[in-house]
Amino acid sequence: PWGHYAANMAHDAIRYRASALSEADFTGMRHLYYQRVYVETARLAGVPVDARRCRLAPEELERLRVAILAKIKGLGEDGKPEFDATLWGWNFGFDYAPSGYRLHASHQQAHQQYARIPGRIPVFSGKVGEVDGMDRVDGMDSLPTYACGDLVDAFIREYRRETGADFFHRYIAAIRTNARMDGRTDRPGSLIVFKDDRVLLFAPKAQTSQWELQLMTTGPVGNILEADTATRASLDRAMRVAVQCLEALGARMITTIEFSKRMGVTDTDQRLLYSFLPKLPYSPGSFTEAQLRWINSHYPEDFAAACRGASPLGEAELIHP
């Protein structure tokens, strides 16, 4: 509901492998997502915009983003967008089934879907006050909606209550100063696959899926409305590195999920986070994976080193100051 879009490769652009995806492909597909969210949010916020059947130039998109943020900030608490969360996911490639390859994406093996989520939805229960979180809006019962980024929000708020510190500030520092759990110094010690001054692409210390990678903003960017032109470009480039590294190592289908902060939230340090979940041939999900844990046969530092070695970028391009 509320605008589910499937924006794929053009009909004349066949992409059967992630290795065939160019930087222009990534920029173009992600631009569809950015523009749709910015334009619809602008219209609801009362910010003038004319983007009918046209592609906004990067500088136009940035001006629109800044205008939306200014309008929301000027309205205070009343300026929080009605649709304050985004839902985004991507599939790359084929899913491998025992019967052979099975297409797992709608078009040309590069398939993205996205939608916008309101803060609350009406319900017809007649039990207002009896269900946790239920409230009354415009004479109707309502409940807060769910977005997967809310899991992150709940965790970092609990972390702050228990420790008095912001989670992501410590988390980013821990990734950058990582040490191997086996204590070895003759093996790679870094979890980072790609970084610049805006994003980190890394192997999480506790992967919830075989060969999982995660992409995270390092600055105070929790959703795409807070991401400026340079940050969006960094995200797009790191995504390309992620899927092409994983495919080079043998992945044949990669599902990517966005975990984002709700728009208008200013009291947390939540970062924009993406999880890349490869599916391996003849390796179905297991009971442990369903419990959000996975028993791996490798250390994450060794996996990160393998990704760096398989990257389409050279070593000098992977790790920026």
Coordinates of C-alpha atoms in Angstrom, one line a residue:
P1 CA 0.0 0.0 0.0
W2 CA 0.9 3.7 -0.3
G3 CA 2.9 3.4 -3.5
H4 CA 4.7 0.1 -4.1
Y5 CA 7.0 0.6 -7.1
A6 CA 9.1 -1.9 -9.0
A7 CA 11.8 0.0 -10.9
N8 CA 14.0 -2.2 -12.9
M9 CA 16.5 -2.1 -15.8
A10 CA 15.2 -0.6 -19.0
H11 CA 13.7 -3.1 -21.5
D12 CA 16.7 -2.7 -23.8
A13 CA 19.3 -3.1 -21.0
I14 CA 19.8 -6.8 -20.3
R15 CA 21.9 -7.4 -17.2
Y16 CA 22.3 -11.2 -16.4
R17 CA 25.3 -10.7 -14.0
A18 CA 26.1 -8.2 -11.4
S19 CA 29.5 -7.8 -13.0
A20 CA 27.8 -6.3 -16.1
L21 CA 26.2 -3.5 -14.0
S22 CA 28.0 -0.2 -14.6
E23 CA 28.3 2.8 -12.3
A24 CA 25.7 4.5 -14.5
D25 CA 23.3 1.6 -14.0
F26 CA 23.6 1.9 -10.2
T27 CA 23.3 5.6 -10.3
G28 CA 20.2 5.5 -12.6
M29 CA 18.3 2.9 -10.6
R30 CA 19.0 4.5 -7.3
H31 CA 18.0 7.9 -8.7
L32 CA 14.5 6.5 -9.4
Y33 CA 14.2 5.7 -5.7
Y34 CA 15.6 9.0 -4.5
Q35 CA 13.4 11.1 -6.8
R36 CA 10.2 9.2 -6.1
V37 CA 10.6 9.6 -2.3
Y38 CA 11.7 13.2 -2.5
V39 CA 8.9 14.3 -4.9
E40 CA 6.1 12.6 -3.0
T41 CA 7.4 13.9 0.4
A42 CA 7.7 17.4 -1.1
R43 CA 4.1 17.3 -2.3
L44 CA 2.8 16.2 1.1
A45 CA 4.9 18.8 2.9
G46 CA 3.7 21.6 0.6
V47 CA 7.0 22.2 -1.2
P48 CA 6.5 23.1 -4.8
V49 CA 7.9 20.6 -7.3
D50 CA 7.3 19.8 -10.9
A51 CA 8.7 16.4 -11.9
R52 CA 6.1 15.0 -14.2
R53 CA 7.6 12.5 -16.6
C54 CA 11.1 13.9 -16.2
R55 CA 14.3 13.1 -14.5
L56 CA 15.5 15.7 -12.1
A57 CA 19.2 16.6 -12.4
P58 CA 21.3 15.9 -9.4
E59 CA 21.5 19.5 -8.4
E60 CA 17.7 19.9 -8.7
L61 CA 17.2 16.8 -6.6
E62 CA 19.6 18.2 -3.9
R63 CA 17.8 21.6 -3.9
L64 CA 14.5 19.7 -3.4
R65 CA 15.9 17.7 -0.5
V66 CA 17.2 20.7 1.3
A67 CA 13.8 22.5 0.8
I68 CA 11.9 19.6 2.3
L69 CA 14.2 19.4 5.3
A70 CA 13.8 23.2 5.9
K71 CA 10.0 23.0 5.6
I72 CA 9.8 20.1 8.1
K73 CA 12.2 21.8 10.5
G74 CA 10.2 25.1 10.3
L75 CA 6.9 23.3 11.2
G76 CA 8.4 21.7 14.3
E77 CA 6.6 18.7 15.7
D78 CA 3.7 19.3 13.4
G79 CA 6.0 19.1 10.4
K80 CA 6.7 15.4 10.7
P81 CA 5.7 13.8 7.4
E82 CA 2.6 11.6 7.4
F83 CA 4.6 9.0 5.5
D84 CA 7.7 9.1 7.6
A85 CA 9.4 5.8 6.7
T86 CA 10.7 4.1 3.5
L87 CA 10.7 0.5 2.5
W88 CA 13.3 -0.5 0.0
G89 CA 14.8 -3.8 -1.2
W90 CA 16.8 -5.2 -4.2
N91 CA 17.3 -8.6 -5.7
F92 CA 20.3 -9.3 -8.0
G93 CA 20.6 -12.5 -10.0
F94 CA 19.1 -15.9 -10.0
D95 CA 17.9 -18.0 -7.0
Y96 CA 19.3 -21.5 -7.2
A97 CA 16.8 -24.3 -6.7
P98 CA 17.4 -28.1 -6.7
S99 CA 15.7 -28.2 -10.1
G100 CA 18.1 -25.6 -11.6
Y101 CA 18.1 -21.8 -11.9
R102 CA 14.9 -20.0 -11.0
L103 CA 14.5 -16.4 -11.8
H104 CA 14.2 -14.4 -8.5
A105 CA 13.8 -10.9 -10.0
S106 CA 11.2 -9.5 -12.3
H107 CA 13.4 -8.1 -15.0
Q108 CA 16.9 -8.7 -16.2
Q109 CA 18.1 -10.0 -12.8
A110 CA 18.3 -6.5 -11.2
H111 CA 15.0 -5.8 -9.4
Q112 CA 14.3 -3.1 -6.8
Q113 CA 11.0 -2.5 -5.0
Y114 CA 10.2 0.4 -2.7
A115 CA 7.3 2.0 -0.9
R116 CA 6.5 4.7 1.7
I117 CA 5.0 3.9 5.1
P118 CA 2.8 6.2 7.2
G119 CA 3.5 6.8 10.9
R120 CA 0.1 5.4 11.9
I121 CA -2.7 3.5 10.3
P122 CA -6.4 3.4 11.1
V123 CA -7.8 0.2 12.6
F124 CA -11.4 -0.8 13.4
S125 CA -11.2 -2.8 16.6
G126 CA -13.4 -0.9 19.0
K127 CA -10.8 -1.6 21.7
V128 CA -9.0 1.8 21.9
G129 CA -6.9 1.9 25.1
E130 CA -6.9 -1.9 25.4
V131 CA -4.0 -2.5 23.0
D132 CA -0.5 -1.2 23.6
G133 CA 0.2 1.7 21.3
M134 CA -3.3 2.2 20.2
D135 CA -4.6 5.8 20.0
R136 CA -7.5 7.7 18.5
V137 CA -6.9 9.9 15.4
D138 CA -9.7 11.8 13.6
G139 CA -12.3 9.8 15.4
M140 CA -10.8 6.4 14.4
D141 CA -8.7 4.0 16.3
S142 CA -5.1 3.9 15.0
L143 CA -1.9 2.0 15.6
P144 CA 1.8 2.8 14.9
T145 CA 3.1 1.1 11.8
Y146 CA 6.1 -1.1 11.5
A147 CA 9.3 -0.7 9.4
C148 CA 12.4 -2.8 9.8
G149 CA 14.4 0.3 10.8
D150 CA 12.3 0.5 13.9
L151 CA 14.2 -2.5 15.3
V152 CA 17.4 -0.5 15.1
D153 CA 15.7 2.5 16.7
A154 CA 14.4 0.4 19.6
F155 CA 17.8 -1.1 20.2
I156 CA 19.8 2.1 20.2
R157 CA 17.3 3.8 22.6
E158 CA 17.7 0.8 25.0
Y159 CA 21.5 1.0 24.6
R160 CA 21.5 4.7 25.5
R161 CA 19.3 4.1 28.6
E162 CA 21.6 1.3 29.9
T163 CA 25.0 2.9 29.0
G164 CA 24.4 6.6 28.6
A165 CA 26.2 6.5 25.3
D166 CA 25.2 6.7 21.6
F167 CA 25.5 3.2 20.1
F168 CA 26.6 4.1 16.5
H169 CA 29.4 6.3 17.7
R170 CA 30.9 3.3 19.5
Y171 CA 30.0 0.8 16.8
I172 CA 31.8 2.7 14.1
A173 CA 34.8 3.1 16.4
A174 CA 34.8 -0.7 17.1
I175 CA 34.7 -1.5 13.4
R176 CA 37.6 0.7 12.6
T177 CA 39.7 -0.6 15.5
N178 CA 38.6 -4.3 15.2
A179 CA 40.7 -7.1 16.5
R180 CA 40.3 -10.8 15.6
M181 CA 38.6 -13.1 18.1
D182 CA 41.3 -15.7 17.6
G183 CA 44.0 -13.2 18.6
R184 CA 46.1 -13.9 15.5
T185 CA 48.2 -11.1 14.2
D186 CA 49.5 -12.9 11.1
R187 CA 46.0 -12.8 9.5
P188 CA 44.0 -9.9 8.2
G189 CA 42.4 -7.9 11.0
S190 CA 40.1 -5.5 9.2
L191 CA 36.4 -6.0 8.7
I192 CA 36.2 -3.2 6.1
V193 CA 35.8 -4.0 2.4
F194 CA 35.3 -0.4 1.1
K195 CA 35.3 3.0 2.8
D196 CA 35.4 6.7 2.1
D197 CA 34.7 9.7 4.4
R198 CA 30.9 9.0 4.2
V199 CA 30.3 5.2 4.2
L200 CA 31.7 1.9 5.4
L201 CA 31.1 -1.4 3.7
F202 CA 32.1 -4.2 6.1
A203 CA 31.6 -7.8 7.2
P204 CA 29.6 -7.7 10.4
K205 CA 31.2 -9.5 13.3
A206 CA 28.2 -11.7 13.8
Q207 CA 26.7 -12.5 10.3
T208 CA 23.1 -13.5 10.3
S209 CA 23.5 -15.1 6.8
Q210 CA 26.3 -16.8 5.0
W211 CA 28.6 -14.2 3.5
E212 CA 26.6 -11.2 4.7
L213 CA 28.0 -7.7 4.1
Q214 CA 26.6 -4.5 5.6
L215 CA 26.8 -0.9 4.3
M216 CA 26.5 2.0 6.8
T217 CA 26.8 5.8 6.7
T218 CA 29.4 7.1 9.1
G219 CA 28.0 10.6 9.4
P220 CA 24.7 11.6 11.0
V221 CA 22.6 10.3 8.1
G222 CA 19.7 8.0 9.1
N223 CA 17.6 8.0 5.9
I224 CA 17.8 9.0 2.3
L225 CA 16.2 12.4 3.1
E226 CA 19.2 13.2 5.2
A227 CA 21.7 12.0 2.5
D228 CA 23.2 14.8 0.4
T229 CA 24.5 14.3 -3.1
A230 CA 28.0 13.1 -2.0
T231 CA 26.5 10.6 0.4
R232 CA 24.1 9.2 -2.1
A233 CA 27.0 8.8 -4.6
S234 CA 29.1 7.0 -1.9
L235 CA 26.1 4.7 -1.1
D236 CA 25.6 3.8 -4.8
R237 CA 29.3 3.1 -5.4
A238 CA 29.6 0.9 -2.3
M239 CA 26.5 -1.1 -3.3
R240 CA 28.1 -1.8 -6.6
V241 CA 31.3 -3.0 -4.9
A242 CA 29.3 -5.2 -2.5
V243 CA 27.2 -7.1 -5.1
Q244 CA 30.1 -7.5 -7.5
C245 CA 32.5 -8.8 -4.8
L246 CA 29.9 -11.3 -3.7
E247 CA 29.1 -12.5 -7.2
A248 CA 32.9 -12.9 -7.9
L249 CA 33.1 -15.2 -4.8
G250 CA 30.2 -17.4 -6.1
A251 CA 26.9 -15.8 -5.0
R252 CA 24.2 -16.2 -7.6
M253 CA 21.4 -14.2 -5.9
I254 CA 21.8 -11.3 -3.5
T255 CA 18.9 -9.8 -1.5
T256 CA 19.6 -6.3 -0.1
I257 CA 17.4 -4.6 2.6
E258 CA 17.4 -1.1 3.8
F259 CA 17.2 -0.3 7.6
S260 CA 16.4 3.4 7.9
K261 CA 15.4 6.0 10.5
R262 CA 12.0 7.6 10.3
M263 CA 11.9 11.1 8.9
G264 CA 11.7 13.9 11.3
V265 CA 13.4 12.0 14.2
T266 CA 16.2 14.1 15.7
D267 CA 16.9 12.5 19.1
T268 CA 18.9 9.4 18.1
D269 CA 22.2 8.7 16.3
Q270 CA 20.7 6.1 14.0
R271 CA 22.6 5.5 10.8
L272 CA 21.3 4.4 7.4
L273 CA 22.2 0.7 7.1
Y274 CA 21.9 -1.8 4.3
S275 CA 22.3 -5.6 4.6
F276 CA 23.5 -7.7 1.7
L277 CA 22.3 -11.4 2.0
P278 CA 23.8 -13.7 -0.6
K279 CA 22.0 -17.0 -1.5
L280 CA 24.5 -19.8 -2.3
P281 CA 23.8 -22.7 -4.7
Y282 CA 22.3 -25.7 -3.0
S283 CA 22.6 -24.0 0.4
P284 CA 19.1 -23.2 1.7
G285 CA 18.5 -21.2 4.9
S286 CA 18.7 -23.1 8.1
F287 CA 17.1 -23.1 11.6
T288 CA 20.0 -21.0 12.9
E289 CA 19.6 -18.4 10.2
A290 CA 15.9 -18.1 11.0
Q291 CA 17.0 -17.2 14.6
L292 CA 19.1 -14.3 13.3
R293 CA 22.4 -16.2 13.8
W294 CA 24.5 -18.2 11.5
I295 CA 27.3 -20.7 12.2
N296 CA 30.0 -19.7 9.8
S297 CA 33.1 -21.7 8.8
H298 CA 35.2 -18.6 8.5
Y299 CA 36.3 -15.5 10.5
P300 CA 34.6 -12.3 9.3
E301 CA 38.1 -10.6 8.8
D302 CA 39.1 -13.4 6.4
F303 CA 35.9 -12.9 4.5
A304 CA 36.4 -9.2 4.3
A305 CA 39.9 -9.8 2.9
A306 CA 38.4 -12.2 0.3
C307 CA 35.9 -9.5 -0.7
R308 CA 38.7 -6.9 -1.1
G309 CA 40.6 -9.3 -3.3
A310 CA 37.5 -9.9 -5.5
S311 CA 36.5 -6.3 -5.8
P312 CA 36.2 -4.6 -9.2
L313 CA 38.1 -1.7 -7.7
G314 CA 41.8 -1.7 -7.0
E315 CA 43.2 -1.6 -3.5
A316 CA 43.9 2.1 -3.7
E317 CA 40.3 2.8 -4.6
L318 CA 38.7 0.6 -1.9
I319 CA 40.2 2.3 1.1
H320 CA 40.0 6.1 1.1
P321 CA 41.2 8.3 4.0

